[in-house]
PDB file of C-alpha atoms and ligand atoms in Angstrom:
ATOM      1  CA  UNK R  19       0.000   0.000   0.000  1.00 93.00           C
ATOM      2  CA  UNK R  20       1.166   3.717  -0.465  1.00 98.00           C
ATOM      3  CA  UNK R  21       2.506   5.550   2.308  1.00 98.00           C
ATOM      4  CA  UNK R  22       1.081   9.779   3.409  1.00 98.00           C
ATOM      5  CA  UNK R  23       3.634  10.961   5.795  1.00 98.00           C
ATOM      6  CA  UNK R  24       1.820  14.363   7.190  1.00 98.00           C
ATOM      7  CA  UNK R  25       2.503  16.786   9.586  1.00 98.00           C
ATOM      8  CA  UNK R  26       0.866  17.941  12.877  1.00 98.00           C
ATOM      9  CA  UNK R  27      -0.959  14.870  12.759  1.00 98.00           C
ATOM     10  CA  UNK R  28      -2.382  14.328  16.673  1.00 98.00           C
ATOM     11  CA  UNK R  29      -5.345  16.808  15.893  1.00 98.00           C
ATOM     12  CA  UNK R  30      -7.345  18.298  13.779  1.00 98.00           C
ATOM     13  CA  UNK R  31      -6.689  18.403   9.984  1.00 99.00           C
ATOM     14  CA  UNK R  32      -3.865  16.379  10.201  1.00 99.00           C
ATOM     15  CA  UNK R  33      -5.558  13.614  12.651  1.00 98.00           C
ATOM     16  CA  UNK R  34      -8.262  13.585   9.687  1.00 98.00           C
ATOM     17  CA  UNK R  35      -5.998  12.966   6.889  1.00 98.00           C
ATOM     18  CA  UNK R  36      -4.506  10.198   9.191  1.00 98.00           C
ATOM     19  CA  UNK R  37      -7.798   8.828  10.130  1.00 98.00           C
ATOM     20  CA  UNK R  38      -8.835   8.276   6.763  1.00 98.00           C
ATOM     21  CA  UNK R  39      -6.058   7.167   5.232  1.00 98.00           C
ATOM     22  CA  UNK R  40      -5.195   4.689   7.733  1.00 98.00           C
ATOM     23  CA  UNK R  41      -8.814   3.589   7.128  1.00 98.00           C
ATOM     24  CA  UNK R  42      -7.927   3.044   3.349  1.00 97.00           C
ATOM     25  CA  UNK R  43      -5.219   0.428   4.399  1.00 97.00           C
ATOM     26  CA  UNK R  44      -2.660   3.111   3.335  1.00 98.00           C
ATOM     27  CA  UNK R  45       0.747   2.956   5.661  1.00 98.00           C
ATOM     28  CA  UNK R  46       0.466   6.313   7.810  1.00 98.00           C
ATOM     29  CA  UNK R  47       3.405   8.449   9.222  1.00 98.00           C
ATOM     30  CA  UNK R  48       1.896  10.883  11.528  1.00 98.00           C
ATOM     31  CA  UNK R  49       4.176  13.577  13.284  1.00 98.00           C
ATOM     32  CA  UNK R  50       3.570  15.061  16.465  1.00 98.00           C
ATOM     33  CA  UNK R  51       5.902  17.747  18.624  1.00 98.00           C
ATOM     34  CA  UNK R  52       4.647  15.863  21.326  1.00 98.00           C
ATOM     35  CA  UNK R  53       3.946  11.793  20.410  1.00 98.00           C
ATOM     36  CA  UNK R  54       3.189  10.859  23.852  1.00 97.00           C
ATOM     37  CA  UNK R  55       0.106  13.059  24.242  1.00 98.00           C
ATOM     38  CA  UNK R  56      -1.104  12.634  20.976  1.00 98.00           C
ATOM     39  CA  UNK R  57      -3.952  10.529  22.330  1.00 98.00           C
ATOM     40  CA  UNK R  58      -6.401  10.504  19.338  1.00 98.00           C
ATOM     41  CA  UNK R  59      -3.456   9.646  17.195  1.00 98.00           C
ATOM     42  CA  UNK R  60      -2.407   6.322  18.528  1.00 98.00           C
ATOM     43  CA  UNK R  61      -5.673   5.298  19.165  1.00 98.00           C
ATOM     44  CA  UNK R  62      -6.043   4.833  15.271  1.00 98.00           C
ATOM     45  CA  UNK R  63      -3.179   1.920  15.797  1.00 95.00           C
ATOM     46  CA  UNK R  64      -1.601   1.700  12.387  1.00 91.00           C
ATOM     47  CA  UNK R  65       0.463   4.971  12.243  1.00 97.00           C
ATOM     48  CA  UNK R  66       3.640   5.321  12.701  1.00 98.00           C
ATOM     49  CA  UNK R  67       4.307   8.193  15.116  1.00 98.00           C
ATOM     50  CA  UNK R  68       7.354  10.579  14.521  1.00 98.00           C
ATOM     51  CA  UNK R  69       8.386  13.396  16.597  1.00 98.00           C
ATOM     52  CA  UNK R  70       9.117  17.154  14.644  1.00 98.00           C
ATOM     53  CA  UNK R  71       8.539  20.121  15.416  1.00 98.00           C
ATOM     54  CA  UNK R  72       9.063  21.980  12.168  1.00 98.00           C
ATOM     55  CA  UNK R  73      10.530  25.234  13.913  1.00 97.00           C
ATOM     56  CA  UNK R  74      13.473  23.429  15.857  1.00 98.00           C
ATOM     57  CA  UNK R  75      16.273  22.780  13.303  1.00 97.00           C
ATOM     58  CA  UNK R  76      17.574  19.402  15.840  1.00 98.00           C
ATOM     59  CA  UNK R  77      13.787  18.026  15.807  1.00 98.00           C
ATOM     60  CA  UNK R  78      13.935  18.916  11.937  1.00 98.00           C
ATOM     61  CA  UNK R  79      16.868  16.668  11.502  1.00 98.00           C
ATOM     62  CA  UNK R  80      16.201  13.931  14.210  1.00 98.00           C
ATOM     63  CA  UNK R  81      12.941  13.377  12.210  1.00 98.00           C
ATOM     64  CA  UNK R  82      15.130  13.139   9.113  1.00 98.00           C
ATOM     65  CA  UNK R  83      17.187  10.645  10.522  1.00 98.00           C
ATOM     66  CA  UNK R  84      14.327   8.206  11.865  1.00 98.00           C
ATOM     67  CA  UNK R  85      12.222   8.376   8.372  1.00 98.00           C
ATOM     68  CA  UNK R  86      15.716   7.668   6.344  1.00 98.00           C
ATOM     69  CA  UNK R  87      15.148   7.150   2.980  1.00 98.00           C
ATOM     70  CA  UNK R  88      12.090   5.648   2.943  1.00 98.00           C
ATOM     71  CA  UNK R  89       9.764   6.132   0.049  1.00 98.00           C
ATOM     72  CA  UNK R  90       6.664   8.546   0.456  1.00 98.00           C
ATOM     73  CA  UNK R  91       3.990   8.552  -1.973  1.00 98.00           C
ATOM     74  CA  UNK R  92       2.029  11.651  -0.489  1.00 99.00           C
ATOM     75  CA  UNK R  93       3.540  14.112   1.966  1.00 98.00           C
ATOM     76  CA  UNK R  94       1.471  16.754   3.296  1.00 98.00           C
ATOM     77  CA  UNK R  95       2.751  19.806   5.170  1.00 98.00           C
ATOM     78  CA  UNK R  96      -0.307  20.322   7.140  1.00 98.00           C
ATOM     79  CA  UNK R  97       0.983  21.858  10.680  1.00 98.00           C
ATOM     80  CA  UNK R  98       0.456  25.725  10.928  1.00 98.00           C
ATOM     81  CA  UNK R  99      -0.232  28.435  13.634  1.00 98.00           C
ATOM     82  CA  UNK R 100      -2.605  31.539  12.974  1.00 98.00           C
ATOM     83  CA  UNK R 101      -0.284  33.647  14.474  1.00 97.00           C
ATOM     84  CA  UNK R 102      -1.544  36.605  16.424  1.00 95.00           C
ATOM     85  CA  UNK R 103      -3.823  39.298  15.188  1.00 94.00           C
ATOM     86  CA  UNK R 104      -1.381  42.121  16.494  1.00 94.00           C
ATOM     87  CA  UNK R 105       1.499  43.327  13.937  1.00 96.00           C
ATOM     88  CA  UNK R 106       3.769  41.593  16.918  1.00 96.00           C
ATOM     89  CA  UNK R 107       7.595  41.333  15.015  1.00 98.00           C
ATOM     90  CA  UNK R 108       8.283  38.191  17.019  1.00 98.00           C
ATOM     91  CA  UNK R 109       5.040  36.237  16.310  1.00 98.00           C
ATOM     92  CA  UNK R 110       5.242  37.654  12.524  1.00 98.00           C
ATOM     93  CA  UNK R 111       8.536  35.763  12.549  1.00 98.00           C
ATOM     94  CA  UNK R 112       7.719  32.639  14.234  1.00 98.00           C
ATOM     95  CA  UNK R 113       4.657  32.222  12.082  1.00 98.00           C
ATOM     96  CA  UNK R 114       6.759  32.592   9.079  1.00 98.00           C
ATOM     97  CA  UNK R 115       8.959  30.362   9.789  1.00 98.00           C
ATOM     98  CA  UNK R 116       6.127  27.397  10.722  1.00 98.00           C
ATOM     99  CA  UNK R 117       3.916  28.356   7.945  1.00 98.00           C
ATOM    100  CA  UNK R 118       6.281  29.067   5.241  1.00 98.00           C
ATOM    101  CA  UNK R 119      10.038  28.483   5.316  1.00 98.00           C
ATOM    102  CA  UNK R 120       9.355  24.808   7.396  1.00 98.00           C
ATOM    103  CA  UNK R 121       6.929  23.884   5.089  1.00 98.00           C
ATOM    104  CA  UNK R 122       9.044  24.435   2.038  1.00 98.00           C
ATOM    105  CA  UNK R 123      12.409  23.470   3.896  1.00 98.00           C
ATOM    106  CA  UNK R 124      10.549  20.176   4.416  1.00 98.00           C
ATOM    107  CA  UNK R 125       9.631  19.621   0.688  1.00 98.00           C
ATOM    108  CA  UNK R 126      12.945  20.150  -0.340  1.00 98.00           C
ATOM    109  CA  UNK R 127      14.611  17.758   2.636  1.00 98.00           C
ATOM    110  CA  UNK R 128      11.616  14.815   1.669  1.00 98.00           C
ATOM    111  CA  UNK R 129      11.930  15.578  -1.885  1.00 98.00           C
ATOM    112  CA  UNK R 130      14.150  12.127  -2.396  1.00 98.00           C
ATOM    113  CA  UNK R 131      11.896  10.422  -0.521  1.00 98.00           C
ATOM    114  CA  UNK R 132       8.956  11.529  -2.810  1.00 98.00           C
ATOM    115  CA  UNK R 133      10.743  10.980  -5.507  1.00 98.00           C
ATOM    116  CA  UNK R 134      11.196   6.856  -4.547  1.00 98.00           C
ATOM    117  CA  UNK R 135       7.540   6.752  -3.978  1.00 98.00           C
ATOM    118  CA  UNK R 136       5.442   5.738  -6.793  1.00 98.00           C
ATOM    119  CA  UNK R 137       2.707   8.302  -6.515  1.00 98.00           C
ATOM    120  CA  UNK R 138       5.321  11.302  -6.210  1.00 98.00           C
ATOM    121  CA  UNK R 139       2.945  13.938  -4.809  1.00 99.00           C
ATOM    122  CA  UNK R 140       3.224  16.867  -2.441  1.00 98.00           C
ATOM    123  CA  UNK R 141       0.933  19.083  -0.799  1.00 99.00           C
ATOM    124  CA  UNK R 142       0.473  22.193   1.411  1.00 99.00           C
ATOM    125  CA  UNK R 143      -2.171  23.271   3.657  1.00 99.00           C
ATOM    126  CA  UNK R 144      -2.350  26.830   2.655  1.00 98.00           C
ATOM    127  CA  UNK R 145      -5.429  28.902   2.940  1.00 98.00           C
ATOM    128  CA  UNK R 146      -7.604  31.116   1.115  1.00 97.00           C
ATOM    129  CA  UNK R 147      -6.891  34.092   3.361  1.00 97.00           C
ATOM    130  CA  UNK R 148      -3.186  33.489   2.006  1.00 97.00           C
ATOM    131  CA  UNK R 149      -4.872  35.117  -1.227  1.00 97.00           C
ATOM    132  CA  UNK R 150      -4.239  38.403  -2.743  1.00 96.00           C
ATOM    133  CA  UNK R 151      -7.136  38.072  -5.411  1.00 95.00           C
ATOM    134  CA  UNK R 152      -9.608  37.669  -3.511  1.00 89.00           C
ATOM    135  CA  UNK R 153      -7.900  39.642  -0.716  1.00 76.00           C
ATOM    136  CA  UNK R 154     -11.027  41.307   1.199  1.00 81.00           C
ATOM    137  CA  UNK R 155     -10.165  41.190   4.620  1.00 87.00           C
ATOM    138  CA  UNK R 156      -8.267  43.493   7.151  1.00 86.00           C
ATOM    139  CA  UNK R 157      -7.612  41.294  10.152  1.00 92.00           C
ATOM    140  CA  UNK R 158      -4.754  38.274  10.326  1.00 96.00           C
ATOM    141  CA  UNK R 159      -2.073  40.328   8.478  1.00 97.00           C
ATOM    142  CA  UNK R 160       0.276  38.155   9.853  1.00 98.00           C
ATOM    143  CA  UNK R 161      -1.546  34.652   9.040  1.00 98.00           C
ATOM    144  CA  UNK R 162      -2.449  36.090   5.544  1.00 97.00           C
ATOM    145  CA  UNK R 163       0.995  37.078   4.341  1.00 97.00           C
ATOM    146  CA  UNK R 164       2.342  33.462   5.453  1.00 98.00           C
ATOM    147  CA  UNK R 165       0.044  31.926   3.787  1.00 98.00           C
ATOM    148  CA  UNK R 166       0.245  34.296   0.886  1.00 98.00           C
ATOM    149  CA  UNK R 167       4.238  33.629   0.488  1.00 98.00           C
ATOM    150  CA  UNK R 168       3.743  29.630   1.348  1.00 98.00           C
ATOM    151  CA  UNK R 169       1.894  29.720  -2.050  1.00 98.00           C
ATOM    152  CA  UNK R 170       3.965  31.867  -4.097  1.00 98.00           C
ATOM    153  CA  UNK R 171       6.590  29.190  -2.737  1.00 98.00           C
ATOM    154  CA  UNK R 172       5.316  26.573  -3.640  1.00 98.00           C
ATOM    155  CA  UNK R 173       4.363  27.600  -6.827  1.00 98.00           C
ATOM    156  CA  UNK R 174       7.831  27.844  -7.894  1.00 98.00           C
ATOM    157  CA  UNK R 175       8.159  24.092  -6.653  1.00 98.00           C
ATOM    158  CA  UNK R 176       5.758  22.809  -8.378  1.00 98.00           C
ATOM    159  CA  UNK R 177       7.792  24.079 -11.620  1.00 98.00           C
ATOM    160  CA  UNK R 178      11.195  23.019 -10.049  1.00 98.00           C
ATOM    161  CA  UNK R 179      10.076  19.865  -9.681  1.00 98.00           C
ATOM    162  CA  UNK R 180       7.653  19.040 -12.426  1.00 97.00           C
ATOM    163  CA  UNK R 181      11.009  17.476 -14.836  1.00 97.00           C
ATOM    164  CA  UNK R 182      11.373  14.754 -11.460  1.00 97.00           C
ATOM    165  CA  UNK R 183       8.077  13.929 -12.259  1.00 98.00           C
ATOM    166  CA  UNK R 184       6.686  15.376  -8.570  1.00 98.00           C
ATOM    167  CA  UNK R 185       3.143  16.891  -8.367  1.00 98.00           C
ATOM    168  CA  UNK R 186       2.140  19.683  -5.907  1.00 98.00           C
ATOM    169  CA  UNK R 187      -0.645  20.664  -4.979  1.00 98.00           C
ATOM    170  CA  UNK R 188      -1.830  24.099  -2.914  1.00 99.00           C
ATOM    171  CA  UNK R 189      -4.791  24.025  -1.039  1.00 99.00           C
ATOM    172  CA  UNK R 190      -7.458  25.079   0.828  1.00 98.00           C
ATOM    173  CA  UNK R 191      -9.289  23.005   3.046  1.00 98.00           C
ATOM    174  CA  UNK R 192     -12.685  25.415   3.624  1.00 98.00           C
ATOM    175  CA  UNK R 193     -13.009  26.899   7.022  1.00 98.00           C
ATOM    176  CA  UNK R 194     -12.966  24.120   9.280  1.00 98.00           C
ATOM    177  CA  UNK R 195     -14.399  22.966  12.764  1.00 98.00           C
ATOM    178  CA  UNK R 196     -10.841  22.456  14.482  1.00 98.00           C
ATOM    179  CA  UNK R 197      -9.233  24.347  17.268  1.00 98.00           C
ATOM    180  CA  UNK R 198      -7.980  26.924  14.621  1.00 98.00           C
ATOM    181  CA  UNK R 199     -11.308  27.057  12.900  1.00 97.00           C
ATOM    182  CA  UNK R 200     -12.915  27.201  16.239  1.00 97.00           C
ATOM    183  CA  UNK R 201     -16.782  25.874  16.486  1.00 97.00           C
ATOM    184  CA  UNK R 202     -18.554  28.097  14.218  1.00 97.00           C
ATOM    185  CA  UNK R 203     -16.368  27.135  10.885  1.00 98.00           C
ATOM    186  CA  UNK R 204     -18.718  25.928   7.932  1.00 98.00           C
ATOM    187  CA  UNK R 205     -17.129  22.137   8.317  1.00 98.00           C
ATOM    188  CA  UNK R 206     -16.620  19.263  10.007  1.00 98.00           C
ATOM    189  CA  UNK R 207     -12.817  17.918   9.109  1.00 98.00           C
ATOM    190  CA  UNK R 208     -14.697  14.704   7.593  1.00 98.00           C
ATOM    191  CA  UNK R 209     -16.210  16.910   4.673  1.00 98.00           C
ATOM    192  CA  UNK R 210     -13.121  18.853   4.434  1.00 99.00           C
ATOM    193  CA  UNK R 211     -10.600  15.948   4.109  1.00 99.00           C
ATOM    194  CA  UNK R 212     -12.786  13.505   2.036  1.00 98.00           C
ATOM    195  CA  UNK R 213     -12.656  16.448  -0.477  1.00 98.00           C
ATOM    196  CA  UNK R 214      -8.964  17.574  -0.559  1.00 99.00           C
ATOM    197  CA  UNK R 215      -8.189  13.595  -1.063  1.00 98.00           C
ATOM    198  CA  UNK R 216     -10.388  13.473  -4.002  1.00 98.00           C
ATOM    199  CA  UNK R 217      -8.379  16.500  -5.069  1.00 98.00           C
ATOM    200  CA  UNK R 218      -5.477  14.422  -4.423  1.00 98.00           C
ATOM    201  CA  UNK R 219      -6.104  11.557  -6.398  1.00 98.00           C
ATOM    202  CA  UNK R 220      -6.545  13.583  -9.455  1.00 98.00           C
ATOM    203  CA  UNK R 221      -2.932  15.252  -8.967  1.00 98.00           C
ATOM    204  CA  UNK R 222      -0.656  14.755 -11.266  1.00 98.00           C
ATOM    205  CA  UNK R 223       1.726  16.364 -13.077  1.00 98.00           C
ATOM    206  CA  UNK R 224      -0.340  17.685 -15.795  1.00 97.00           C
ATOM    207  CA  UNK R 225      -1.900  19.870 -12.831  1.00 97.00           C
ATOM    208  CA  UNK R 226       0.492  20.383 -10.218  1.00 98.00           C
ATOM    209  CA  UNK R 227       1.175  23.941  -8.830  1.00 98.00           C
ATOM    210  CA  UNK R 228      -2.294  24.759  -8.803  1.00 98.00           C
ATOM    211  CA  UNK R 229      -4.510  26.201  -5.531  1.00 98.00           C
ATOM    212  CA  UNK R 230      -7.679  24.406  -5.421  1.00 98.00           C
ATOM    213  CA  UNK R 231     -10.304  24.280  -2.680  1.00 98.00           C
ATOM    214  CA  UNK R 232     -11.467  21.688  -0.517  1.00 98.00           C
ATOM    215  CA  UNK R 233     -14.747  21.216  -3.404  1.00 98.00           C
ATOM    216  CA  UNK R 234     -12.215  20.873  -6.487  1.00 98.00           C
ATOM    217  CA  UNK R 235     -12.743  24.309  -7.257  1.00 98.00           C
ATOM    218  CA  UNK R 236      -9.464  26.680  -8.595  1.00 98.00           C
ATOM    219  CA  UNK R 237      -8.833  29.898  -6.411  1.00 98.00           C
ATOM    220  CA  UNK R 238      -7.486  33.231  -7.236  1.00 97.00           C
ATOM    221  CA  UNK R 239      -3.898  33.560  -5.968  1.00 97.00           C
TER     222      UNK R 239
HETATM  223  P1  NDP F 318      -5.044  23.057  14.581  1.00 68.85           P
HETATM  224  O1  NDP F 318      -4.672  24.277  15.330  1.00 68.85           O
HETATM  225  O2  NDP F 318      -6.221  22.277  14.985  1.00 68.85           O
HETATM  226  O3  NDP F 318      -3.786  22.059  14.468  1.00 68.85           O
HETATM  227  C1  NDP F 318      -2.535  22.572  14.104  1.00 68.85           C
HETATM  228  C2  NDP F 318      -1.545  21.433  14.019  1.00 68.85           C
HETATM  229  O4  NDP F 318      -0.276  21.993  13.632  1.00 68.85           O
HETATM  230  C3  NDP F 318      -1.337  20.730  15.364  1.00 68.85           C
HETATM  231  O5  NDP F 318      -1.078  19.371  15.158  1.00 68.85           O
HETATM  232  C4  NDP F 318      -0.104  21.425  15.896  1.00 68.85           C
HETATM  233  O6  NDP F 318       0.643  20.679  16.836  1.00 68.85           O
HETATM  234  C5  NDP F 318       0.682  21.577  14.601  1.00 68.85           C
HETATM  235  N1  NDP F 318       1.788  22.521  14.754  1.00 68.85           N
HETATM  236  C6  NDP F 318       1.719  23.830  15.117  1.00 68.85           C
HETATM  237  N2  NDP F 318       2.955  24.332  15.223  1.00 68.85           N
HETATM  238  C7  NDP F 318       3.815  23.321  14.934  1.00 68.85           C
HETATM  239  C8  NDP F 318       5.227  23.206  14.883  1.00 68.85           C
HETATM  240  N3  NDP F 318       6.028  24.238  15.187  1.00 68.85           N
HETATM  241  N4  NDP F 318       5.764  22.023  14.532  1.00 68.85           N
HETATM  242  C9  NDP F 318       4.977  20.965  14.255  1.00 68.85           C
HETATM  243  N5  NDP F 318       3.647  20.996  14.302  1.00 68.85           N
HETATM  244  C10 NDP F 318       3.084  22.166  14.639  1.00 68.85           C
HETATM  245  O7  NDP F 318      -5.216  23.572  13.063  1.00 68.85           O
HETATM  246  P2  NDP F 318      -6.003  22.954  11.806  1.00 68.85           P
HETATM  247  O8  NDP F 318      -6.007  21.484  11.871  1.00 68.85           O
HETATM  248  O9  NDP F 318      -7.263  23.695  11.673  1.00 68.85           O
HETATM  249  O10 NDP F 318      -5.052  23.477  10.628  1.00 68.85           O
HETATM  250  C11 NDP F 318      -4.218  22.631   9.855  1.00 68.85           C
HETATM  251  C12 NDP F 318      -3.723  23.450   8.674  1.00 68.85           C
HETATM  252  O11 NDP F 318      -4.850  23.925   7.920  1.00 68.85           O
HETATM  253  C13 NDP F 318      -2.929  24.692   9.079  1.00 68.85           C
HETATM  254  O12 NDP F 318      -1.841  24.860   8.203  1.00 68.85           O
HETATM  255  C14 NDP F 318      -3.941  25.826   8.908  1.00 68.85           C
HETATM  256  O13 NDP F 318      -3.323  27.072   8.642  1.00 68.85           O
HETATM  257  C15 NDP F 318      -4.746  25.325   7.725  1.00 68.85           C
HETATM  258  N6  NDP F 318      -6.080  25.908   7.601  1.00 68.85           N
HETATM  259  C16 NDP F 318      -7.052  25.665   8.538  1.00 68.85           C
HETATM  260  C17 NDP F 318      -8.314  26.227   8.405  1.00 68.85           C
HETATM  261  C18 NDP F 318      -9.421  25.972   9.370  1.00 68.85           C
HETATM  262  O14 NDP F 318     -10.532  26.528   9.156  1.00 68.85           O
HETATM  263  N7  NDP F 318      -9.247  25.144  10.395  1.00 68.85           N
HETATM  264  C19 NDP F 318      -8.644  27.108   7.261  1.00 68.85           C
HETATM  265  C20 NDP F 318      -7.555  27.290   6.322  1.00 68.85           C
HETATM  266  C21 NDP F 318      -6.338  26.712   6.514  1.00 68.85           C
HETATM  267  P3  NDP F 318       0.439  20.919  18.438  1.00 68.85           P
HETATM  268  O15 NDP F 318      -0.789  20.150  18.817  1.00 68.85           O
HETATM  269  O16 NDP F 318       1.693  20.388  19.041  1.00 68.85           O
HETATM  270  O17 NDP F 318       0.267  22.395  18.651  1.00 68.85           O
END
């Protein structure tokens, strides 16, 4: 069976993708920064739990170290922060670095292990309020312009890496009943996953580098 390897896996979003995946017979590698209270995670039983914490560079390469050079078909960089809603420099920073230089650090690190995988895909958790198009809204500077630059990022590795055969996908997973989306988000993670999967399956490299919603549908960068 394939293997997902996806981060921030002991709740919400990325306990979904687990959950469901696992449930497909697929071989799961779930991180956690903290695997012995991810509770919810080892109760699904087949997952492999890793520790990272994508902001510490010695957790970044521990984490290297215990996956090796395994082959991953599907490696999503799902862990991300909201940040604060005050222009703080320090949080501006610190959510950069978990919501756009790990995430793209990480790609390029894995990107032999996607490579050896037969399905060769990559994905990022982005967000619509990382859009400039459709940019409406005055609160979450901070959140928006990481997500904004996680995109433009991987854009461009979706093109370096279309010649290796490697497809990326950008997305958007609606606004979604987690502790981030808090309890009056539109979704349940169910709905949410189910659909970014069956955007998953159809990624290839014919569309890769593209930022699609949750429902399949194409978003405005
Ligand atoms: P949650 O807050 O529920 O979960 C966030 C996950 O990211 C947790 O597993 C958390 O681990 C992990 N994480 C945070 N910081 C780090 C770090 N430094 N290293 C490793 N893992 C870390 O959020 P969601 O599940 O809702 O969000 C998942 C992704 O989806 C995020 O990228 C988010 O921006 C995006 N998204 C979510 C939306 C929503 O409506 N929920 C809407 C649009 C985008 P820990 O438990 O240790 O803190």
């Amino acid at each position: 069976m394939p293997t997902i390897l996806v981060t921030g896996a002991n709740r919400g979003i990325g306990l979904e993708f687990a959950k469901q995946y696992a449930s497909d017979g697929w071989s799961v590698i779930g991180t956690a920064r903290e695997p012995d209270s991810a509770e919810e995670l080892k109760a699904i039983g087949a997952v492999e739990i890793l520790q990272l914490d994508v902001a510490d560079a010695d957790s970044v390469d521990a984490f290297a170290d215990a996956l090796g050079d395994r082959p991953v078909d599907l490696f999503i960089n799902n862990a991300g922060v909201y940040g604060s809603d005050d222009l703080d420099r320090d949080d501006w920073l610190k959510t950069f670095e978990i919501n756009t230089i790990a995430p793209t650090l990480l790609a390029e690190r894995l990107k032999p292990n996607v490579a050896a995988g037969d399905q060769k895909k990559m994905a990022v958790i982005s967000s619509m309020m990382g859009s400039i198009g459709d940019g409406n809204g005055s609160n979450a500077i901070i959140y928006r312009s990481s997500k904004a630059a996680v995109n433009a990022a991987w854009k461009a590795l979706s093109n370096r890496y279309r010649d290796d055969g490697i497809a990326v996908a950008i997305l958007h997973p609606g606004w979604v009943q987690t502790d981030m989306g808090g309890p009056n988000a539109t979704i349940d993670p169910e709905t949410s996953v189910s659909g970014m999967r069956a955007v998953l399956d159809g990624l290839s490299v014919r569309s890769t580098g593209r930022f699609t919603a949750y429902d399949g549908s194409q978003l405005p960068w």
